[in-house]
Coordinates of C-alpha atoms in Angstrom, one line a residue:
L1 CA 15.8 -3.3 16.9
H2 CA 17.3 -4.6 13.6
L3 CA 15.8 -3.8 10.2
H4 CA 18.2 -3.4 7.4
E5 CA 20.8 -2.2 9.9
P6 CA 20.6 -1.9 13.8
V7 CA 18.5 1.0 15.1
S8 CA 19.6 2.4 18.4
R9 CA 17.2 3.1 21.3
A10 CA 18.2 6.8 21.1
A11 CA 17.4 6.9 17.3
L12 CA 14.1 5.1 17.8
R13 CA 13.1 7.4 20.7
R14 CA 13.9 10.5 18.4
L15 CA 11.9 9.1 15.4
V16 CA 9.0 8.3 17.7
A17 CA 9.2 11.8 19.3
E18 CA 9.0 13.3 15.8
R19 CA 6.1 11.2 14.7
H20 CA 4.4 12.0 18.0
R21 CA 4.5 15.7 17.2
A22 CA 3.3 15.2 13.7
L23 CA 0.4 13.2 14.6
A24 CA -0.6 15.4 17.5
D25 CA -0.2 18.4 15.1
A26 CA -2.5 16.6 12.7
G27 CA -5.0 16.4 15.3
L28 CA -4.6 12.8 16.8
R29 CA -5.6 12.8 20.5
C30 CA -6.0 10.1 23.2
G31 CA -8.9 7.9 22.3
G32 CA -8.6 8.7 18.6
S33 CA -7.7 6.2 15.9
V34 CA -5.3 6.3 13.0
A35 CA -5.1 3.8 10.0
L36 CA -1.3 3.2 9.2
C37 CA -1.1 2.5 5.5
L38 CA 2.7 2.0 5.7
A39 CA 4.9 -1.0 4.6
P40 CA 6.5 -2.9 7.3
S41 CA 9.5 -0.4 8.0
L42 CA 11.1 1.8 10.5
A43 CA 8.5 4.4 9.6
F44 CA 5.7 2.0 10.4
I45 CA 7.2 1.1 13.8
A46 CA 7.6 4.9 14.6
H47 CA 4.2 5.8 13.7
L48 CA 2.6 2.7 15.6
L49 CA 4.6 3.6 18.8
A50 CA 4.0 7.3 18.5
S51 CA 0.1 6.7 18.1
W52 CA 0.2 4.4 21.2
Q53 CA 2.1 7.1 23.2
I54 CA -0.7 9.5 22.4
G55 CA -3.3 7.0 23.6
A56 CA -4.8 6.4 20.2
Q57 CA -5.7 3.1 18.6
A58 CA -3.7 2.3 15.6
S59 CA -4.5 -0.2 12.8
L60 CA -3.2 -1.4 9.6
P61 CA -6.0 -1.9 7.0
T62 CA -5.8 -5.5 6.2
V63 CA -7.5 -5.4 2.8
G64 CA -7.5 -2.4 0.6
T65 CA -10.3 -1.3 -1.7
A66 CA -10.0 -3.0 -5.1
V67 CA -9.3 -0.7 -8.0
Q68 CA -11.3 -1.3 -11.2
L69 CA -8.8 -1.6 -14.2
G70 CA -9.7 -1.1 -17.7
A71 CA -8.7 -3.0 -20.7
V72 CA -5.9 -5.5 -20.7
T73 CA -2.7 -4.5 -22.8
A74 CA -0.9 -7.8 -22.6
D75 CA -1.9 -11.2 -20.9
T76 CA 0.0 -14.0 -22.4
R77 CA -1.4 -16.6 -20.0
S78 CA -5.1 -15.4 -19.8
A79 CA -4.5 -14.8 -16.0
W80 CA -6.7 -11.6 -15.8
N81 CA -10.3 -11.7 -14.8
P82 CA -11.9 -8.5 -15.9
A83 CA -15.0 -9.1 -13.8
T84 CA -13.4 -9.2 -10.5
W85 CA -10.2 -7.1 -11.3
T86 CA -8.1 -10.1 -10.2
W87 CA -4.9 -11.4 -11.7
T88 CA -4.2 -15.2 -11.0
A89 CA -0.6 -16.6 -11.0
P90 CA -0.5 -19.1 -13.9
V91 CA 2.8 -20.8 -12.6
P92 CA 4.6 -20.9 -9.4
G93 CA 7.6 -18.5 -9.0
V94 CA 8.9 -15.1 -8.1
Y95 CA 6.9 -12.1 -9.6
Y96 CA 7.8 -8.6 -10.0
C97 CA 4.6 -6.7 -9.2
Y98 CA 3.8 -3.1 -9.8
G99 CA 0.7 -1.2 -9.3
Q100 CA -0.4 2.6 -9.6
A101 CA -3.8 4.0 -8.5
P102 CA -4.3 7.6 -9.7
T103 CA -6.9 9.6 -7.8
A104 CA -8.5 12.9 -8.5
A105 CA -7.3 15.6 -6.1
A106 CA -9.9 17.5 -4.0
S107 CA -9.4 20.4 -1.4
T108 CA -10.1 17.8 1.2
S109 CA -7.5 15.3 0.1
Q110 CA -4.9 14.4 2.8
A111 CA -3.0 11.3 2.0
C112 CA -3.0 8.3 -0.5
A113 CA -1.3 5.0 -1.0
A114 CA -1.5 1.9 -3.5
G115 CA -1.3 -1.7 -2.3
L116 CA -1.3 -5.1 -3.7
T117 CA -3.9 -7.4 -2.2
V118 CA -2.7 -10.8 -2.0
T119 CA -4.3 -14.3 -1.5
S120 CA -1.5 -16.9 -1.1
G121 CA -0.6 -19.7 1.2
N122 CA 3.0 -18.3 1.2
Y123 CA 1.9 -15.1 3.1
N124 CA -0.3 -14.3 6.2
G125 CA -1.4 -18.0 6.7
G126 CA -3.3 -17.9 3.4
A127 CA -5.5 -15.2 4.6
T128 CA -6.1 -12.2 2.2
F129 CA -4.2 -9.1 2.9
T130 CA -2.9 -6.0 1.4
V131 CA 0.7 -5.0 1.2
W132 CA 1.0 -1.3 1.0
G133 CA 3.4 1.0 -0.9
A134 CA 4.6 4.0 0.7
P135 CA 2.0 6.6 1.5
Q136 CA 2.3 10.1 0.0
A137 CA 0.9 13.4 1.0
A138 CA -2.0 14.2 -1.4
A139 CA -2.2 17.1 -3.7
A140 CA -5.2 19.1 -2.9
G141 CA -5.5 21.5 -5.9
A142 CA -8.1 21.4 -8.4
G143 CA -7.1 19.5 -11.5
Q144 CA -4.1 17.9 -9.8
V145 CA -3.6 14.1 -9.6
N146 CA -2.4 11.9 -7.0
C147 CA -0.6 8.8 -8.2
P148 CA 0.6 6.5 -5.4
A149 CA 2.5 3.3 -6.6
V150 CA 3.6 0.0 -5.0
C151 CA 6.2 -2.4 -6.2
R152 CA 7.0 -5.7 -4.7
R153 CA 8.6 -9.1 -5.5
L154 CA 6.3 -11.9 -4.4
R155 CA 6.8 -15.7 -4.2
L156 CA 3.5 -17.0 -5.4
A157 CA 2.0 -20.4 -6.1
A158 CA 0.0 -21.2 -9.2
G159 CA -3.6 -20.1 -8.4
D160 CA -2.6 -17.4 -5.9
T161 CA -4.4 -14.1 -6.7
L162 CA -3.5 -10.4 -6.8
Q163 CA -5.7 -7.3 -7.0
L164 CA -4.6 -3.5 -7.1
A165 CA -5.8 -1.7 -4.1
A166 CA -6.0 1.9 -3.1
F167 CA -6.4 4.1 0.0
Q168 CA -7.1 7.9 0.1
A169 CA -7.6 9.8 3.3
D170 CA -10.1 12.4 2.5
S171 CA -12.0 14.4 4.9
G172 CA -14.8 15.1 2.4
S173 CA -15.4 11.7 0.7
H174 CA -14.2 13.0 -2.8
A175 CA -11.8 10.4 -3.7
A176 CA -12.4 8.9 -7.2
I177 CA -10.1 6.6 -9.1
I178 CA -9.3 8.2 -12.6
Q179 CA -10.3 5.9 -15.5
G180 CA -9.1 7.9 -18.6
G181 CA -6.5 10.0 -20.2
V182 CA -2.8 9.8 -19.4
W183 CA -3.4 8.8 -15.9
Q184 CA -4.4 5.1 -15.8
P185 CA -4.6 2.6 -13.0
R186 CA -2.0 0.0 -13.7
L187 CA -1.2 -3.6 -12.5
I188 CA 1.8 -5.2 -13.9
T189 CA 3.0 -8.6 -13.0
V190 CA 6.3 -10.2 -14.6
W191 CA 7.5 -13.7 -13.8
Q192 CA 11.1 -13.6 -12.8
A193 CA 12.1 -17.1 -11.5
G194 CA 10.8 -20.5 -10.5

């Protein structure tokens, strides 16, 4: 296995065994299912293999839930559509894309992640998909905020679209995007090169 550097079979077995224990301790059993909100990485591979070892079904959510964004701070190309919360690339090039999706914590919060939902002929055969940032364990205390973020460089053609997406594992359906105060959902795109 080669990612940024070679990964030995022994190291991969060790990582998979660690993830297997963690997933089993979290309650994953044979016949169960788990949604892996991880960026393509060694962690994703280890979680996927561990869930298969357990006998569970693993899936990667292909499209995240769109985050409603508020007022535009700066939009020099009129690329933002506030009705659909969608940004459209005005010119082709490489874009630096950043998003954050703060959620209110609840006692049942478990994990959360932010993603960028991309529709582009350059990726995934043109089918819409979400590229996820690293998931984080969710704060579960009253008054606390979870603020997962995602950051990617994407090669986009003029007309390709981008939305901020979010995911929160919550056993009590209490997830709510915060729309005020210091914690604001943000989608930032900066053209870097043609």
